[in-house]
PDB file of C-alpha atoms in Angstrom:
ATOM      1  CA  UNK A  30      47.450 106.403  11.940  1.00 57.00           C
ATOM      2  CA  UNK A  31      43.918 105.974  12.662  1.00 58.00           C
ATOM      3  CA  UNK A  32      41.532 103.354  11.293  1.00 58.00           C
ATOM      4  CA  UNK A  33      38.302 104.860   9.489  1.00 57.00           C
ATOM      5  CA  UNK A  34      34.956 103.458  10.869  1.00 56.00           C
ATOM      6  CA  UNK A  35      34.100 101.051   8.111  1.00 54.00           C
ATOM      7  CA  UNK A  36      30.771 100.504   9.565  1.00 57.00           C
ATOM      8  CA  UNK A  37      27.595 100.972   8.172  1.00 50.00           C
ATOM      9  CA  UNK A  38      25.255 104.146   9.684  1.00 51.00           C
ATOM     10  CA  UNK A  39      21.768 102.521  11.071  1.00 55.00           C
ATOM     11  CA  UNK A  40      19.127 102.843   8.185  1.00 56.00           C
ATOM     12  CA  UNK A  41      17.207 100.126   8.838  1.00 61.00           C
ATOM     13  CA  UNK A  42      13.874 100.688   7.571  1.00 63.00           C
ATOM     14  CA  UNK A  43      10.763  99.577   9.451  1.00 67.00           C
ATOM     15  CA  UNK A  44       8.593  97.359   8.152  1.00 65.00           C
ATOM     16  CA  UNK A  45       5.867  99.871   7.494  1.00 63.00           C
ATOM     17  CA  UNK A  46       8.482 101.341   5.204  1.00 61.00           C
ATOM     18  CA  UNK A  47       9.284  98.873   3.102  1.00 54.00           C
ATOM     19  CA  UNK A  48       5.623  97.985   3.121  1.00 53.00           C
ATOM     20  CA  UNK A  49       4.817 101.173   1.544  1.00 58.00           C
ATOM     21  CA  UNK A  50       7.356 101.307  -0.680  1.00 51.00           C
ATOM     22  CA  UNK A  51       6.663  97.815  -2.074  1.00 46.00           C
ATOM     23  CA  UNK A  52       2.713  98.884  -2.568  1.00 53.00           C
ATOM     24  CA  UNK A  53       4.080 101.880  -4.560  1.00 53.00           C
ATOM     25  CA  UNK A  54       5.476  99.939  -7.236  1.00 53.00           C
ATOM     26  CA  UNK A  55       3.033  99.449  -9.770  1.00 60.00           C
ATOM     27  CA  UNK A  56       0.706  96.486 -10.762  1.00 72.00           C
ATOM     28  CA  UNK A  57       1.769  95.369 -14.216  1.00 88.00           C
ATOM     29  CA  UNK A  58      -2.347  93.792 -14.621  1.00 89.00           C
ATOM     30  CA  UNK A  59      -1.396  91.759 -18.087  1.00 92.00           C
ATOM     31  CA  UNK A  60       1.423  89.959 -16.964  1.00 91.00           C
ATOM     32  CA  UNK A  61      -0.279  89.014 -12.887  1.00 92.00           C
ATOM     33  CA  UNK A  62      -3.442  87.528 -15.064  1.00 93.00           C
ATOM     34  CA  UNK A  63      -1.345  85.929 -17.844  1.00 93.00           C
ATOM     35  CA  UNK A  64       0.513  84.345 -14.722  1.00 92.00           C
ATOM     36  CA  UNK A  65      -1.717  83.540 -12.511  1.00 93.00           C
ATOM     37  CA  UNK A  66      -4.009  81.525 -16.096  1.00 93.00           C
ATOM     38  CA  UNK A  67      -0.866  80.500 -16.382  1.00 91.00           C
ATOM     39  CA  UNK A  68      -0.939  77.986 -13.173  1.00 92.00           C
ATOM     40  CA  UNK A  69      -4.971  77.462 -13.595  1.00 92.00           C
ATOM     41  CA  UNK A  70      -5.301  76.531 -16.920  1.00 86.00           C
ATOM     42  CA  UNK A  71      -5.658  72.858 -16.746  1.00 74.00           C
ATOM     43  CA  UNK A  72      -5.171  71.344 -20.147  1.00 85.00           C
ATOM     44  CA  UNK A  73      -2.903  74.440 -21.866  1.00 87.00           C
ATOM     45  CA  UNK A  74      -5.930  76.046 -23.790  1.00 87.00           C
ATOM     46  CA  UNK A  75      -5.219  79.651 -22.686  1.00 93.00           C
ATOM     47  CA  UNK A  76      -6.226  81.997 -25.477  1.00 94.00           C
ATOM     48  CA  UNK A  77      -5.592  85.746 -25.101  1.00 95.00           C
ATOM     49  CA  UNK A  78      -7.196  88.493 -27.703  1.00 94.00           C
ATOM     50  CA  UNK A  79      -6.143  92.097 -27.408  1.00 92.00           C
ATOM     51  CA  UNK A  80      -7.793  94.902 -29.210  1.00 92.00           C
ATOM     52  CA  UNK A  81      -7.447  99.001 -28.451  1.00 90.00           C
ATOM     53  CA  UNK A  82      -6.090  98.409 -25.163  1.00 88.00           C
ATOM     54  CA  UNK A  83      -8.898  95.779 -23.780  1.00 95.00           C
ATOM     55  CA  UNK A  84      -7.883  92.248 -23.211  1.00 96.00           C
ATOM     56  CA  UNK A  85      -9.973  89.226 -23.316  1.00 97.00           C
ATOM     57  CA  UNK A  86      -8.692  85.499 -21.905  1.00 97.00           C
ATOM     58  CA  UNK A  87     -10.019  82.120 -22.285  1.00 97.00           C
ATOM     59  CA  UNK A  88      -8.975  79.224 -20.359  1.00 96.00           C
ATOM     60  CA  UNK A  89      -9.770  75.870 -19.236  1.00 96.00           C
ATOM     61  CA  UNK A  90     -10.082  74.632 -15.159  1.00 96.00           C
ATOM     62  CA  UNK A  91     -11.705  71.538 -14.698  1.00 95.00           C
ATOM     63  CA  UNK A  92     -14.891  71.127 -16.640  1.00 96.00           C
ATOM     64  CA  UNK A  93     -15.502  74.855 -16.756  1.00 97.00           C
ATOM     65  CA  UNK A  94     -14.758  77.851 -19.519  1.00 97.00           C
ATOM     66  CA  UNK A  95     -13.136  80.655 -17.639  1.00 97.00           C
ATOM     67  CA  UNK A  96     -13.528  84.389 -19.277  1.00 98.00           C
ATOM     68  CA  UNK A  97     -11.176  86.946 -18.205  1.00 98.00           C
ATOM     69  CA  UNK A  98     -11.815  90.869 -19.370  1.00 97.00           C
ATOM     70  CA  UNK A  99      -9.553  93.744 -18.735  1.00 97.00           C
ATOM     71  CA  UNK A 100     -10.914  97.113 -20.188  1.00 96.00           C
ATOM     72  CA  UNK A 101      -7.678  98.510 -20.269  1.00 91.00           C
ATOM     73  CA  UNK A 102      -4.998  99.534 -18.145  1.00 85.00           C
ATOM     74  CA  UNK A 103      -5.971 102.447 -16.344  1.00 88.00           C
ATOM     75  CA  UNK A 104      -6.940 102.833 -13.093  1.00 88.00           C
ATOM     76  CA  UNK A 105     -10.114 103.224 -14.229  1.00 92.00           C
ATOM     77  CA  UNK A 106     -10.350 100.297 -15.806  1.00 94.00           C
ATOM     78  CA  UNK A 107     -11.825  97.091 -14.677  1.00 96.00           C
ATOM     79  CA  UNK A 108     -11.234  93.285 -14.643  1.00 97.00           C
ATOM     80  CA  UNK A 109     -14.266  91.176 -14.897  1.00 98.00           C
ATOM     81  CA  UNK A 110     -13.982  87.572 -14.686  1.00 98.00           C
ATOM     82  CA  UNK A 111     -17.067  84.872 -15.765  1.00 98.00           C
ATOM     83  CA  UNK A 112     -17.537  81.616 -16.272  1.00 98.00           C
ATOM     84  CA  UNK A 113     -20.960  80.254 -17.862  1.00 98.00           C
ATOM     85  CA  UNK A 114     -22.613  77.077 -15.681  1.00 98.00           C
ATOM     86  CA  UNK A 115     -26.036  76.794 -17.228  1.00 98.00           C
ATOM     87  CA  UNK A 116     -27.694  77.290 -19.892  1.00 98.00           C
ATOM     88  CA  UNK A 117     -31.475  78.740 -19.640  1.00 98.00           C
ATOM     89  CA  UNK A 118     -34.258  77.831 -20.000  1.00 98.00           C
ATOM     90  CA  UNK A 119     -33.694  75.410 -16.977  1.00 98.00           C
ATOM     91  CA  UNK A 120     -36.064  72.941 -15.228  1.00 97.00           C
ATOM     92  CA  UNK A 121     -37.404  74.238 -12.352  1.00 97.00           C
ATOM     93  CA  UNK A 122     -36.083  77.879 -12.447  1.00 97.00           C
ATOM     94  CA  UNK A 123     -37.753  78.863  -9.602  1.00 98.00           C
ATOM     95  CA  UNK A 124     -35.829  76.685  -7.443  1.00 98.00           C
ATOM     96  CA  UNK A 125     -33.003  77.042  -9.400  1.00 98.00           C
ATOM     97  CA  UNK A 126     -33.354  80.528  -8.883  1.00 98.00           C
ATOM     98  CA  UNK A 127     -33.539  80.205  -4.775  1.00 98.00           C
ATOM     99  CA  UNK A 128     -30.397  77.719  -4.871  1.00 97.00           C
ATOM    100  CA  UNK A 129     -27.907  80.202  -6.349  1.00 98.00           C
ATOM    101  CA  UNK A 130     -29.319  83.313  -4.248  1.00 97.00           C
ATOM    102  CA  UNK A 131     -28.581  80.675  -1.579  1.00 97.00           C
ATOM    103  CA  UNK A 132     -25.384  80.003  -2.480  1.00 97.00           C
ATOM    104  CA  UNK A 133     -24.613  83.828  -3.616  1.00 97.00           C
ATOM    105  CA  UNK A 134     -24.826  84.290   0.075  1.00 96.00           C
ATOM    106  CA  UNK A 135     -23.019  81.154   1.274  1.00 95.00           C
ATOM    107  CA  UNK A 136     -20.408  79.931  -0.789  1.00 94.00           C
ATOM    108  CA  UNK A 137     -19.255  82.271  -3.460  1.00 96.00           C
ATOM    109  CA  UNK A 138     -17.299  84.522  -1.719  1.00 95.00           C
ATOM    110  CA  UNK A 139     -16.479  87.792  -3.627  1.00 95.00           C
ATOM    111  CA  UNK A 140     -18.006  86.624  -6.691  1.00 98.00           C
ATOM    112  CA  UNK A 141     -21.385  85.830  -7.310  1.00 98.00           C
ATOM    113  CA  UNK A 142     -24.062  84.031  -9.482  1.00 98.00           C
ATOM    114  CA  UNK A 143     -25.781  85.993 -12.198  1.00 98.00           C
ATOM    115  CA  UNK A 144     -27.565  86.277 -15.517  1.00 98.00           C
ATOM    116  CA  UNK A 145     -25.602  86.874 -18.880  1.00 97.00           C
ATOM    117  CA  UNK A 146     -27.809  86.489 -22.061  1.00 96.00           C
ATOM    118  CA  UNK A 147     -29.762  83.562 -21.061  1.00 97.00           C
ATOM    119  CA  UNK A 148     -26.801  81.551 -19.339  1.00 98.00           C
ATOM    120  CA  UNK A 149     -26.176  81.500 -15.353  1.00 98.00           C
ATOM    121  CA  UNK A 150     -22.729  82.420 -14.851  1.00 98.00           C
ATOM    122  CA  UNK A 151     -20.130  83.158 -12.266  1.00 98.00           C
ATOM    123  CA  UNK A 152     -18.727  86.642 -11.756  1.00 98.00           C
ATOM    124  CA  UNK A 153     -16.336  89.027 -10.504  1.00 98.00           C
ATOM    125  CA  UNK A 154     -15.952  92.438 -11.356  1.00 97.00           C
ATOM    126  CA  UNK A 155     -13.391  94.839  -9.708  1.00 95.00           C
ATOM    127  CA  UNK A 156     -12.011  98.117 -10.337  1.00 95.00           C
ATOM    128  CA  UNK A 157      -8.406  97.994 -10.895  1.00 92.00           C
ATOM    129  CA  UNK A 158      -7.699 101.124  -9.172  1.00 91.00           C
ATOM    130  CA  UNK A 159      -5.117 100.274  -6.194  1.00 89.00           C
ATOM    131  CA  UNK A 160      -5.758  96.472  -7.295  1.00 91.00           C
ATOM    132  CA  UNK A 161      -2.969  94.380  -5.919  1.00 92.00           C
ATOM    133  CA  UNK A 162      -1.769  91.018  -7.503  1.00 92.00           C
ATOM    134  CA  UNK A 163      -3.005  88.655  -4.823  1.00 93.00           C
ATOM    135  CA  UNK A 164      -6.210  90.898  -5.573  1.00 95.00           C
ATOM    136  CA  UNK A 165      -6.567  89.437  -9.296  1.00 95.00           C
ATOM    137  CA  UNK A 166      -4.843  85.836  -8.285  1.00 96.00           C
ATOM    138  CA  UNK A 167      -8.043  85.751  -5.618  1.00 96.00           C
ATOM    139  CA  UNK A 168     -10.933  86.798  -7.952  1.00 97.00           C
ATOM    140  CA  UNK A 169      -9.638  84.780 -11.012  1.00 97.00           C
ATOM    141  CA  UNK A 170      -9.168  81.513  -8.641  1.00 97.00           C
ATOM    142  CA  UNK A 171     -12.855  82.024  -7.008  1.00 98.00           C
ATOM    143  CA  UNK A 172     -14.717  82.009 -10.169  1.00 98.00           C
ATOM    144  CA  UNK A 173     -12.544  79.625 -11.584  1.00 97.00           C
ATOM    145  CA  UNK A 174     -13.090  77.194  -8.840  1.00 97.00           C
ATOM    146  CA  UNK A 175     -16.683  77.670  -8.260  1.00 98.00           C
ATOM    147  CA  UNK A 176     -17.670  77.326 -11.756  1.00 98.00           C
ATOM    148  CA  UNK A 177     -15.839  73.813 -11.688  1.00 98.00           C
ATOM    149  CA  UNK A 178     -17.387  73.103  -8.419  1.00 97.00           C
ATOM    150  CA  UNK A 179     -21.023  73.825  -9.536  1.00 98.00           C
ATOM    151  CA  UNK A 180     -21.300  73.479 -13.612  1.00 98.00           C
ATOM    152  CA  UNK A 181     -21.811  69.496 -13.653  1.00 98.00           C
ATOM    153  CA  UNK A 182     -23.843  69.548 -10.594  1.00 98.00           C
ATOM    154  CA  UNK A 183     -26.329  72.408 -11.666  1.00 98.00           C
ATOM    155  CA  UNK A 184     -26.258  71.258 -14.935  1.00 98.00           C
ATOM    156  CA  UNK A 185     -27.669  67.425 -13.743  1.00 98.00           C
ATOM    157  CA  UNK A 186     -29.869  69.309 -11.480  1.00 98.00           C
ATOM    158  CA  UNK A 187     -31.603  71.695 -13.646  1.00 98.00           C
ATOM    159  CA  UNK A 188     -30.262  71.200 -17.459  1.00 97.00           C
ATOM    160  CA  UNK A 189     -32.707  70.533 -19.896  1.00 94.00           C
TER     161      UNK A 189
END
């Protein structure tokens, strides 16, 4: 009587492989940002609002107000992420104006200082198209973070 080979055939897939087939399962968007406010959120203030398909968080890190927008949940949607810092009219906008183009270039990494109805604010803005979670984790922590790094100290700087 013979003894059938019990042994497994050699499938061993190469890392390439499973890296692929890991990047083809797909992003859920809602639950990585719910998650990722989730750890952030500093005092348990989250607040999420959903109408025809866009989403719209509100949290708390540090001393700063954190927006997060998701237009919907196609790939052609996008996630935008703001935090306000100051309000304007400031004192001495000029110089104001030369610190955060400074600092745009410096220190913000992929987000950036702008302009939003008379308040300087922190943003990100991304397609979501091929948008990975350590993708959203990295642009919701940047604003987050740089908002709370910069609201109190443009605020004693340049607040009215």
């Amino acid at each position: 009587m013979t003894t059938p080979n019990l042994e497994a055939p050699e499938t061993a897939l190469s890392d390439h492989d499973v890296n692929e087939a890991i990047e083809a399962i797909p992003v859920n968007h809602v639950d990585v940002i719910e998650t990722v406010i989730g750890s952030l959120d500093s005092n348990d203030s989250a607040m999420v609002s959903q109408t025809e398909g866009r989403y719209l968080w509100k949290f708390q890190y540090g001393s700063a107000e954190v927006f997060v927008q998701l237009s919907g949940v196609t790939e052609e949607d996008t996630l935008t992420v703001w935090s306000v810092v100051l309000q304007l009219p400031a004192k001495n906008e000029a110089e104001l104006m030369k610190k955060l183009l400074t600092m745009n270039w410096q220190d913000t990494l992929e987000a950036r200082f702008a302009i939003l109805e008379n308040q300087v604010v922190v943003v990100a803005s991304r397609s979501v198209a091929d948008m990975e979670a350590g993708e959203i984790s990295r642009s919701i922590t940047i604003v987050a973070t740089t908002a709370d790094n910069n609201d109190d100290i443009l605020q004693a700087e340049f607040g009215l």
